[in-house]
PDB file of C-alpha atoms in Angstrom:
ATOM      1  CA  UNK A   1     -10.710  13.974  15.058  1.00 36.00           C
ATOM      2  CA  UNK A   2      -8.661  12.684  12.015  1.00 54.00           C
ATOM      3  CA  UNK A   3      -9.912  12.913   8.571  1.00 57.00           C
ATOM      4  CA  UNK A   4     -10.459   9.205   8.223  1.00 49.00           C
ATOM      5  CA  UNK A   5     -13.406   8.852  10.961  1.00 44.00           C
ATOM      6  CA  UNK A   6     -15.534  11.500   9.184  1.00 52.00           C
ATOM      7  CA  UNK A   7     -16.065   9.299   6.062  1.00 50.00           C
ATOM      8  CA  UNK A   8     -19.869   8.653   6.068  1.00 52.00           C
ATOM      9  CA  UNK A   9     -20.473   4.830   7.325  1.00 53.00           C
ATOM     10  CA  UNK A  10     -22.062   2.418   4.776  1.00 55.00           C
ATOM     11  CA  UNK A  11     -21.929   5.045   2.194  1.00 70.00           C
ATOM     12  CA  UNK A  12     -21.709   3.461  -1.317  1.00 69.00           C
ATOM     13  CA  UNK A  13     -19.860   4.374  -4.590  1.00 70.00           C
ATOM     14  CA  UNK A  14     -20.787   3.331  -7.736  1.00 61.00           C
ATOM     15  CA  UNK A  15     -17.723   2.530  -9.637  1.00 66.00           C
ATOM     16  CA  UNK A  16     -16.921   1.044 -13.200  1.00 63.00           C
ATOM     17  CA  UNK A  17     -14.693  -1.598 -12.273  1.00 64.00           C
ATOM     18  CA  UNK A  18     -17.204  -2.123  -8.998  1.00 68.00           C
ATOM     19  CA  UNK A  19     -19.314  -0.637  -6.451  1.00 87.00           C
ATOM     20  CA  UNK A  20     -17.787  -0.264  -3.009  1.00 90.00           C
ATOM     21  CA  UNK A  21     -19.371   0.494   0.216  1.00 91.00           C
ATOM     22  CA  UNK A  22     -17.693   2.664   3.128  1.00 90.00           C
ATOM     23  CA  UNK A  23     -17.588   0.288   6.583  1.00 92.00           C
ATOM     24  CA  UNK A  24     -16.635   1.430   9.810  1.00 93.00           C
ATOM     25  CA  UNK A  25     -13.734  -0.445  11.697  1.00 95.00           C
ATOM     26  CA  UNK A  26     -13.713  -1.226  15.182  1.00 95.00           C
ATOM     27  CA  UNK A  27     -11.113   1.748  15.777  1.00 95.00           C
ATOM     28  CA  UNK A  28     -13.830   4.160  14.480  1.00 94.00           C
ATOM     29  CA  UNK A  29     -12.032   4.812  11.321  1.00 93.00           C
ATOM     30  CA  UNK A  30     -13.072   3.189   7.778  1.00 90.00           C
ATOM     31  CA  UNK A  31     -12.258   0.657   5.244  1.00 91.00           C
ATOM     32  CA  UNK A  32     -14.101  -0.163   1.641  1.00 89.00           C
ATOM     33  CA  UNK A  33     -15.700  -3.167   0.686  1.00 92.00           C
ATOM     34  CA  UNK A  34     -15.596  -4.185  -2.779  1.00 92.00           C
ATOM     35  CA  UNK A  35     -18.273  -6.003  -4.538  1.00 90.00           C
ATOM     36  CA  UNK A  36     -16.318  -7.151  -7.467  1.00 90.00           C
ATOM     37  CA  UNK A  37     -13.584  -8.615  -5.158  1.00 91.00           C
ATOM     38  CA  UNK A  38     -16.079  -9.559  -2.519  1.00 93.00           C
ATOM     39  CA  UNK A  39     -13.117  -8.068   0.137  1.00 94.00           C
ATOM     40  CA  UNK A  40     -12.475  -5.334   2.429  1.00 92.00           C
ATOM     41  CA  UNK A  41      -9.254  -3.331   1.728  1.00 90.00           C
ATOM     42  CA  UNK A  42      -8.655  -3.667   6.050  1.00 89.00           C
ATOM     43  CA  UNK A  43      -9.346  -5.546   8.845  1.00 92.00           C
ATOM     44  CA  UNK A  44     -12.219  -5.342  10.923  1.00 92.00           C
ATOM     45  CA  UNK A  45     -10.017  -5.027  13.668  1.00 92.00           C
ATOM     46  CA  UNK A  46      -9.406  -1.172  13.066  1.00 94.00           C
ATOM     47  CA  UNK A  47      -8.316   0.027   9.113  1.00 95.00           C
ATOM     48  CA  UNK A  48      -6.088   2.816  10.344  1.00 97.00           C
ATOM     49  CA  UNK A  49      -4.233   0.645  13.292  1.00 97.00           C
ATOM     50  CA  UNK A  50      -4.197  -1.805  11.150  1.00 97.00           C
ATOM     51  CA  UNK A  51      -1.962   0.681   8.611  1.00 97.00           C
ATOM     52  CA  UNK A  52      -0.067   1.737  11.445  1.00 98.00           C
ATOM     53  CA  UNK A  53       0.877  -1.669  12.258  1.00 97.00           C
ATOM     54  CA  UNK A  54       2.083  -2.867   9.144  1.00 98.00           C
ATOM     55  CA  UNK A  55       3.407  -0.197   6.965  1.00 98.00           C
ATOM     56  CA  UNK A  56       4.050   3.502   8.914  1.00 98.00           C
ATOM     57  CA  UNK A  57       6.013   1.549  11.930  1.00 97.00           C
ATOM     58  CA  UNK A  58       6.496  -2.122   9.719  1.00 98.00           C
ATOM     59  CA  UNK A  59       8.357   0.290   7.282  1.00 98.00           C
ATOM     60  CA  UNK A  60      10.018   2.176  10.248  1.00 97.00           C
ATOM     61  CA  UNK A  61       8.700   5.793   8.609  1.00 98.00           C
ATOM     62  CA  UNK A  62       8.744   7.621  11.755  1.00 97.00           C
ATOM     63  CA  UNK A  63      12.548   6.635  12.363  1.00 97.00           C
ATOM     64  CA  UNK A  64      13.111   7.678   9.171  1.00 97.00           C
ATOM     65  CA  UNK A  65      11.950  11.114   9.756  1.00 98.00           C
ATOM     66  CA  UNK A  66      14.051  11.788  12.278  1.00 97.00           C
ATOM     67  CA  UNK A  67      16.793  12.754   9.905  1.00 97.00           C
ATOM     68  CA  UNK A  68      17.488  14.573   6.561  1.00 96.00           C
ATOM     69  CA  UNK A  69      15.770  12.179   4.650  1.00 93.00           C
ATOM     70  CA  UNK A  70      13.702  11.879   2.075  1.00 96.00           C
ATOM     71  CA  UNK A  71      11.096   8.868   2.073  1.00 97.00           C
ATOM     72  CA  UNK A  72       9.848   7.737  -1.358  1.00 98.00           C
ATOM     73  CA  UNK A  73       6.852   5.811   0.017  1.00 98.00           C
ATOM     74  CA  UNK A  74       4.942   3.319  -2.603  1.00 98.00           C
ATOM     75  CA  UNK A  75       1.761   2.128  -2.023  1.00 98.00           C
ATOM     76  CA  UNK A  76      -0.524  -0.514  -4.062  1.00 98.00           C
ATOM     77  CA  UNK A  77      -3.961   0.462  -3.210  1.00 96.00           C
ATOM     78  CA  UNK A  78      -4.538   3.819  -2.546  1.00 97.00           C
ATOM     79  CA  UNK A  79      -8.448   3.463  -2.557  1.00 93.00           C
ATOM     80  CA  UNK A  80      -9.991   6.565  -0.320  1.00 90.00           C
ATOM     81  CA  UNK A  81      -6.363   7.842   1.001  1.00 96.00           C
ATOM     82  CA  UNK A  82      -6.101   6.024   4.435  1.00 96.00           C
ATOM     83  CA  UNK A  83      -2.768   4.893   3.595  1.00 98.00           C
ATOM     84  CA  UNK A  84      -1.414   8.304   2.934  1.00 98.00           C
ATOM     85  CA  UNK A  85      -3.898  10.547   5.208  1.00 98.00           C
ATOM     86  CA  UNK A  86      -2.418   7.551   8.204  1.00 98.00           C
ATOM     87  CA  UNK A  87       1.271   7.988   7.195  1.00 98.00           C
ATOM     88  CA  UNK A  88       0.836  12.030   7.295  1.00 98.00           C
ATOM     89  CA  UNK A  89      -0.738  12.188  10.275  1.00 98.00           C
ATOM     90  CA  UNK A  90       1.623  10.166  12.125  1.00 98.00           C
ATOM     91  CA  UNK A  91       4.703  12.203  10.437  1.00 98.00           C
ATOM     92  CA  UNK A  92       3.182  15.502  11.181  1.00 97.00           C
ATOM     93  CA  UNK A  93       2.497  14.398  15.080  1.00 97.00           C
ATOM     94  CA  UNK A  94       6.517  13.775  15.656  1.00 97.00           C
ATOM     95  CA  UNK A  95       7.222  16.405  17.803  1.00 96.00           C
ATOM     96  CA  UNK A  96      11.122  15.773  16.096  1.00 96.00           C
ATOM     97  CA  UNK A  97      10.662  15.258  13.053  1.00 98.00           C
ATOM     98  CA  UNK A  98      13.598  16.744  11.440  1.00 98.00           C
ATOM     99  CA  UNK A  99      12.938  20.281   9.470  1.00 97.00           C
ATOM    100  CA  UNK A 100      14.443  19.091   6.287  1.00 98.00           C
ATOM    101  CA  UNK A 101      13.123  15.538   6.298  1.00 98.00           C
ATOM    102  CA  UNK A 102      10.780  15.134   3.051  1.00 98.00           C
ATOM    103  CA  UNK A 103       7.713  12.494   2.128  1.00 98.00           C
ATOM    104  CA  UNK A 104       6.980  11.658  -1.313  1.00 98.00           C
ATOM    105  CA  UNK A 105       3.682   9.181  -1.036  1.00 98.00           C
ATOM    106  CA  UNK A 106       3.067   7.286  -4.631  1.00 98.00           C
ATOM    107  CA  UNK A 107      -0.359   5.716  -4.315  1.00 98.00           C
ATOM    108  CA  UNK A 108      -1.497   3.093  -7.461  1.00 98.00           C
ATOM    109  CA  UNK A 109      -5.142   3.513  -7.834  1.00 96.00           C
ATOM    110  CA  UNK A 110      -7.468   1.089 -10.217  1.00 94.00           C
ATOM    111  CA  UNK A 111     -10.929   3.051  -9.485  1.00 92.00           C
ATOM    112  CA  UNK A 112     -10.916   6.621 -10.280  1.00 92.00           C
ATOM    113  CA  UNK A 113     -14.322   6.760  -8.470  1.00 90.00           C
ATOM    114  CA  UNK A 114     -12.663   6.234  -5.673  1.00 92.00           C
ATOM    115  CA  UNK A 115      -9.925   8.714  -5.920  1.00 94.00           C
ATOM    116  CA  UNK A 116     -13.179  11.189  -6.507  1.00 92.00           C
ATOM    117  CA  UNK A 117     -14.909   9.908  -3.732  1.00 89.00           C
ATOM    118  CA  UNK A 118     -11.822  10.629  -1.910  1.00 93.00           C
ATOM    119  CA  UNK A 119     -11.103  14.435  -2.783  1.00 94.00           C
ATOM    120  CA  UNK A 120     -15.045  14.910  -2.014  1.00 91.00           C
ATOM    121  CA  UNK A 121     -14.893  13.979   1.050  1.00 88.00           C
ATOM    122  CA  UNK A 122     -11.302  14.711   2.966  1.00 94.00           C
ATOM    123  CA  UNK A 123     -10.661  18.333   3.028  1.00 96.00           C
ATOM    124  CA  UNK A 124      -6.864  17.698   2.510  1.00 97.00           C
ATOM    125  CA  UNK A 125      -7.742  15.729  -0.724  1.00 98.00           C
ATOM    126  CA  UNK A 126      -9.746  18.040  -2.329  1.00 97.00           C
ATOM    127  CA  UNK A 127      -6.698  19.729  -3.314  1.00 97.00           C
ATOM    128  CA  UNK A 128      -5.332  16.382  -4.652  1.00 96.00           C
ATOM    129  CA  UNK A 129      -5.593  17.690  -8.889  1.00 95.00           C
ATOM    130  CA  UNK A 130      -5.039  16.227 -12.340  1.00 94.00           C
ATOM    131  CA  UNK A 131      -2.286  16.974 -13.594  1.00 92.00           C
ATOM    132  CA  UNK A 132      -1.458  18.327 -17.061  1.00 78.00           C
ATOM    133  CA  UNK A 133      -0.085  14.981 -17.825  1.00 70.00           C
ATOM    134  CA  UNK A 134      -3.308  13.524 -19.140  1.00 67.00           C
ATOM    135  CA  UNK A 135      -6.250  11.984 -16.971  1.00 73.00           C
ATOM    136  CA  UNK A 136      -4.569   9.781 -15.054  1.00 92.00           C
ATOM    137  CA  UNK A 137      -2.111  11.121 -12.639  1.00 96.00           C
ATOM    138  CA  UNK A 138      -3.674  13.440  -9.593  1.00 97.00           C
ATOM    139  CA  UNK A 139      -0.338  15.236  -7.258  1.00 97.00           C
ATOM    140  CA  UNK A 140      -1.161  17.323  -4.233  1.00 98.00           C
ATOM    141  CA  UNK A 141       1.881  19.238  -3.007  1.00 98.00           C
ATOM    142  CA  UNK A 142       2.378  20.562   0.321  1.00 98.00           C
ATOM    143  CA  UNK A 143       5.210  21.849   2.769  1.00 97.00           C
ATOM    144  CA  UNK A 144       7.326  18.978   2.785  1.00 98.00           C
ATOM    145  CA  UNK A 145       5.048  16.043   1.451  1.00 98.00           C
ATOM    146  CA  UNK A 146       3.941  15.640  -2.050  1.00 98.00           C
ATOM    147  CA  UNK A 147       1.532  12.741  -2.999  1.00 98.00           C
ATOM    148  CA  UNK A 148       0.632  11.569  -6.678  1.00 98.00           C
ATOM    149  CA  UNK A 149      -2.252   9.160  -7.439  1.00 98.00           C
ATOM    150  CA  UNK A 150      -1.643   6.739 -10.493  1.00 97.00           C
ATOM    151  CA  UNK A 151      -5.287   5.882 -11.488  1.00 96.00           C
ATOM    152  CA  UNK A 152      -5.361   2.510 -13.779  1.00 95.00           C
ATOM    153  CA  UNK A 153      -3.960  -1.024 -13.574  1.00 96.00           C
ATOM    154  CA  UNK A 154      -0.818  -1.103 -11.604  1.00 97.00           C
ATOM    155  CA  UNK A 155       0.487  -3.823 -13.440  1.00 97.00           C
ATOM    156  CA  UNK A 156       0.370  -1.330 -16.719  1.00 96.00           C
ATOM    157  CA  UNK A 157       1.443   1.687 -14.347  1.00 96.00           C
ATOM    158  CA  UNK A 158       5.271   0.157 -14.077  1.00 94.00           C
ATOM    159  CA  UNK A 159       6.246   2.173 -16.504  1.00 93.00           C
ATOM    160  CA  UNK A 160       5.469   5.378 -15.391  1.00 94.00           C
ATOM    161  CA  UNK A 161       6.659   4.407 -11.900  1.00 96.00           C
ATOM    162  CA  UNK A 162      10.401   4.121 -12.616  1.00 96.00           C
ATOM    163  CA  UNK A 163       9.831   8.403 -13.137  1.00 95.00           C
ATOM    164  CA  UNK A 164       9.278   7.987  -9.215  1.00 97.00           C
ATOM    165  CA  UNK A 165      11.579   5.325  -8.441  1.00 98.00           C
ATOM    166  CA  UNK A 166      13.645   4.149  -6.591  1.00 98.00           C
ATOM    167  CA  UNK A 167      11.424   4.001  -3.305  1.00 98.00           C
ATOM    168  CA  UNK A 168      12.787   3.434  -0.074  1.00 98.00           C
ATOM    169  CA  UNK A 169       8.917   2.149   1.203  1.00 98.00           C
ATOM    170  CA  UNK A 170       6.932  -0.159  -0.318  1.00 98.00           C
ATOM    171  CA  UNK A 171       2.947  -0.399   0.985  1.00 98.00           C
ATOM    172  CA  UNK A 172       1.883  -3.911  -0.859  1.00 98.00           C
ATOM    173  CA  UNK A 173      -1.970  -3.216   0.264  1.00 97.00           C
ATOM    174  CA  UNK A 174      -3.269  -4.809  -2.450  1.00 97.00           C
ATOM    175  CA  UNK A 175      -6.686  -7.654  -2.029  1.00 96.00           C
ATOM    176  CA  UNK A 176      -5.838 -10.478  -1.224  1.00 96.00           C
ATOM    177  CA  UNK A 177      -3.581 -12.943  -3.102  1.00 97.00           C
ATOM    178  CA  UNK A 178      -6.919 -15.294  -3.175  1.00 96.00           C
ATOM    179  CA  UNK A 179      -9.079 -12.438  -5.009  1.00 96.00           C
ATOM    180  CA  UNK A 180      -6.169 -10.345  -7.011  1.00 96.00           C
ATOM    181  CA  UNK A 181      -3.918 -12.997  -7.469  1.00 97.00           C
ATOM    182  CA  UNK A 182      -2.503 -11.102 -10.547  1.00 97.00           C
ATOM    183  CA  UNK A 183      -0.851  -8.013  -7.711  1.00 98.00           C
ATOM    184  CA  UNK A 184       0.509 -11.217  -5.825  1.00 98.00           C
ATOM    185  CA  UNK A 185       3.407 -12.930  -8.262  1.00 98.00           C
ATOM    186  CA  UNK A 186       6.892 -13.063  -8.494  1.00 98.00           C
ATOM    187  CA  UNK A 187       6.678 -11.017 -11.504  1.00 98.00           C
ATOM    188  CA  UNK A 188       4.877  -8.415 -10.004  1.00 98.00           C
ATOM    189  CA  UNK A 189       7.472  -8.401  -7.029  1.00 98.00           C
ATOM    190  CA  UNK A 190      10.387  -8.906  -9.514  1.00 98.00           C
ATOM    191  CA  UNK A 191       9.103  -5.079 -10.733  1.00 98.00           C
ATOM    192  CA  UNK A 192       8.579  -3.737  -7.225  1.00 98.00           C
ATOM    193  CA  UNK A 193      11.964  -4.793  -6.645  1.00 98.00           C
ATOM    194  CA  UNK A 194      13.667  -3.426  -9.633  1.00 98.00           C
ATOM    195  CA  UNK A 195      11.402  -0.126  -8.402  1.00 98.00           C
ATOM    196  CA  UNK A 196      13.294  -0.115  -4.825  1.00 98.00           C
ATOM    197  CA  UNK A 197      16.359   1.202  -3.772  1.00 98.00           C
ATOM    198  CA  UNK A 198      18.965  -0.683  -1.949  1.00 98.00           C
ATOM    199  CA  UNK A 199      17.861  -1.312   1.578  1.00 98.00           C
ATOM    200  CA  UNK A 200      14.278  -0.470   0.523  1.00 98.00           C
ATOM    201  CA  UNK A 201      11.405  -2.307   2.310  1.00 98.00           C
ATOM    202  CA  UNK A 202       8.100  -3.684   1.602  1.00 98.00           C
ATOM    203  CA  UNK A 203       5.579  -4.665   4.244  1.00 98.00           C
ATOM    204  CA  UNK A 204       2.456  -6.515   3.710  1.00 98.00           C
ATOM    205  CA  UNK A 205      -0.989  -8.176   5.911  1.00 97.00           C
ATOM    206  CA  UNK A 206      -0.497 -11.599   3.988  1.00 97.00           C
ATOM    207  CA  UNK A 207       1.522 -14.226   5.388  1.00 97.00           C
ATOM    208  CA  UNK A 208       0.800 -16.629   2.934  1.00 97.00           C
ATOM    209  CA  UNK A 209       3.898 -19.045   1.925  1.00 97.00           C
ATOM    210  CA  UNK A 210       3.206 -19.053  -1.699  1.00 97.00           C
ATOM    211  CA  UNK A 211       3.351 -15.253  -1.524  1.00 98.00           C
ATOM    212  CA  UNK A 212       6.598 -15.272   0.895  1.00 98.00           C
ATOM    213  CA  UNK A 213       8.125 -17.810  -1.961  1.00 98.00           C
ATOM    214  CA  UNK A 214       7.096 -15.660  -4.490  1.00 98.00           C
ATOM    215  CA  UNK A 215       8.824 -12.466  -2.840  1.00 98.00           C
ATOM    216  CA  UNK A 216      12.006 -14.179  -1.842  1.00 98.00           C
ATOM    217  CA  UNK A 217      12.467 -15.430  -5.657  1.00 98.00           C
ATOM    218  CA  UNK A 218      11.925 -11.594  -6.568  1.00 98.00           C
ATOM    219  CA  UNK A 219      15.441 -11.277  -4.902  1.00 98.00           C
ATOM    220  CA  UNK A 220      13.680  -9.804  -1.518  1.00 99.00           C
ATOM    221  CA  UNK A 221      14.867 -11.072   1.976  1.00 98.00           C
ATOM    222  CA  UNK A 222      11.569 -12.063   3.390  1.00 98.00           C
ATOM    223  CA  UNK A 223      10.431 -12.096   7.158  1.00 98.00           C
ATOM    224  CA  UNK A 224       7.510 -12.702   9.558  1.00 97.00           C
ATOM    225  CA  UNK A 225       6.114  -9.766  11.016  1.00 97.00           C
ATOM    226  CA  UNK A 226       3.660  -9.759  13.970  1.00 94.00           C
ATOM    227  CA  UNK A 227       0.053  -9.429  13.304  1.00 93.00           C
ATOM    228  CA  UNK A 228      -2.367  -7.066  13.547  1.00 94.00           C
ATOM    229  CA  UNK A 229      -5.155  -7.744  16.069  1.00 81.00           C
ATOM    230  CA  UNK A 230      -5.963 -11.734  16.276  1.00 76.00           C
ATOM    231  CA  UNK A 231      -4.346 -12.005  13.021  1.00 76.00           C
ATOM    232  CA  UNK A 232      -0.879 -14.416  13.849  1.00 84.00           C
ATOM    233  CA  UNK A 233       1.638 -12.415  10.894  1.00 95.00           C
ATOM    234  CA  UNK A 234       2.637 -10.254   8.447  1.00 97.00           C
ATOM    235  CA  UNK A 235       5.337 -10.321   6.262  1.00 98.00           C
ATOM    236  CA  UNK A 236       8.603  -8.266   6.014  1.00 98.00           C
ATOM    237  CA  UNK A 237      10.512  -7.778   2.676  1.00 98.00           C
ATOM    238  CA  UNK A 238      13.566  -6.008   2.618  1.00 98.00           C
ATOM    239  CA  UNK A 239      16.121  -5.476  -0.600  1.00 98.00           C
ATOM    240  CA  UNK A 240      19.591  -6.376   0.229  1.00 98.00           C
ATOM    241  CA  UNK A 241      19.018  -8.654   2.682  1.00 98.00           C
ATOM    242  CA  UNK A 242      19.088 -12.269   2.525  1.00 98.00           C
ATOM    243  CA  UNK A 243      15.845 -14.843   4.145  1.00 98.00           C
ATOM    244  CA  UNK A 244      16.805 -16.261   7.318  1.00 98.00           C
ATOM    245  CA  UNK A 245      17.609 -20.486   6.911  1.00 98.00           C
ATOM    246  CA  UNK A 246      14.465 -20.791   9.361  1.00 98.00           C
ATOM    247  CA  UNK A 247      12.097 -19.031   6.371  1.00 98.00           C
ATOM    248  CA  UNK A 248      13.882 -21.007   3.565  1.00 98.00           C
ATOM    249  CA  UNK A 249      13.213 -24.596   5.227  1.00 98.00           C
ATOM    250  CA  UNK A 250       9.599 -23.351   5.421  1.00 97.00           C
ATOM    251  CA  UNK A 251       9.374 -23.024   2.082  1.00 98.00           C
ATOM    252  CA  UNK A 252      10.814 -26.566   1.287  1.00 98.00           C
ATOM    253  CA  UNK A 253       8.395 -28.263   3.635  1.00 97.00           C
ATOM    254  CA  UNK A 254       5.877 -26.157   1.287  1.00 97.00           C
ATOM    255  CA  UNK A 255       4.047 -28.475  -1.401  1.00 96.00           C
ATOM    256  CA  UNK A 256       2.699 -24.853  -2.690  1.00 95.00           C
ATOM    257  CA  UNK A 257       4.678 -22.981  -5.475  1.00 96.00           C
ATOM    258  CA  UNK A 258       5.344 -19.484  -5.427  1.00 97.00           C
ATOM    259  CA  UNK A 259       2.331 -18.262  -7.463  1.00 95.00           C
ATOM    260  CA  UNK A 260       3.531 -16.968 -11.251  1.00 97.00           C
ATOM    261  CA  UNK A 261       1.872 -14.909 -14.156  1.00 97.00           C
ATOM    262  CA  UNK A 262       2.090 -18.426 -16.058  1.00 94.00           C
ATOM    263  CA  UNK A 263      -1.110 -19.862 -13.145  1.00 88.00           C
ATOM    264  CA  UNK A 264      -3.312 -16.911 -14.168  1.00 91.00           C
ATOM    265  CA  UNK A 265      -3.380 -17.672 -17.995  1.00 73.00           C
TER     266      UNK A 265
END
């Protein structure tokens, strides 16, 4: 049994920024509702296929690990760990993984309550600690994965993120462009770009075209994916490439603009 289906079901967490209640998926692992953002971080569908789907194999992870190769993996949303506790498990299962292959897991974190919630209730996160840094940045270190938690707003976290950068992974987990529009615009993907290393990817559930616009201004080459589920795509970033003519003439036939810091003001 993995660490993600022994999180007690409708379990909820009084937070400061909101309160969020623990809701089991149809693969029997879980996902968090937010009240603020009236969302679930994951589909119904299953939360942990779901993060299979789109980021471990969308960002091609356990290819990676099949050689001497260090992944810098970002992700925006770390809420209770799925993310990470997914990605590890599915690393540490290779049965050739390479000895000297390395995971560094960044996870951007707005509710510390969660994070707490988190190291309460997965064994392997109750060793995630504070650092001496101040009371914002939790690392857990292991054999050849490290993870560090960045608790507070990620758009005020960039900063601190080029100590980690560049990333070859990018995880953009975020709610939805409709409720946390501000995690969704070309200057937040102009960052994440300038965060990534050359040939770096970033894999998302949204397939939206104002998002995909958005990206591709960024600098990203920007593909479909295939869904998760019933859900028809994803999308696939990459840095260095360039969007296919078929994904540009989408976005011309588009009345929607890519959405900008200036719409939120």
């Amino acid at each position: 049994m993995s660490e993600q289906s022994k999180l007690p079901q409708n379990c909820t967490v009084l937070g400061e920024f909101s309160d969020y209640t623990i809701l089991e998926t149809a693969d029997g692992s879980h996902t968090v509702f937010s009240k603020a953002f009236n969302e679930a971080c994951h589909s119904s569908k299953g939360a942990k296929s779901e993060t299979l789907h789109y980021y471990v194999h969308g960002n091609k992870l356990t290819e990676l690990a099949l050689g001497p190769s260090k992944a810098n993996v970002l992700e925006v949303g770390f809420g209770t760990g799925l993310g990470f506790l997914t990605t590890l498990e599915a690393l540490s299962e290779l049965p050739d993984r390479h000895p000297d292959f390395r995971l560094h897991y960044v996870g951007l974190e707005l509710s510390k309550d969660l994070i707490e919630y988190a190291r309460r209730e997965s064994t392997l996160l109750s060793a995630l600690k504070l650092t001496e840094n101040g009371e914002s940045t939790y690392q857990l270190i292991g054999p050849w994965f490290t993870l560090t938690v960045l608790c507070g707003d990620a758009r005020e976290k960039v900063i601190t993120l080029k100590d980690y950068a560049p990333f070859t992974a990018i995880y953009q987990d975020a709610f939805s462009p409709k409720q946390c529009p501000i995690l969704w615009t070309t200057e937040w993907f102009t960052d994440l770009y300038d965060l990534a290393a050359e040939g770096a990817t970033m894999t998302t559930f949204s397939q939206a075209t104002y998002v995909r616009k958005a990206m591709n201004l960024a600098g990203f080459g920007v593909f479909s994916h295939p869904g998760h589920a019933e859900k028809g795509e994803g999308t696939f970033a990459k840095k260095g490439a360039a969007t296919p003519e078929a994904m540009l003439a989408k976005f011309e036939r588009s009345p929607k603009e890519a959405l900008s810091d200036l719409h939120l003001k």
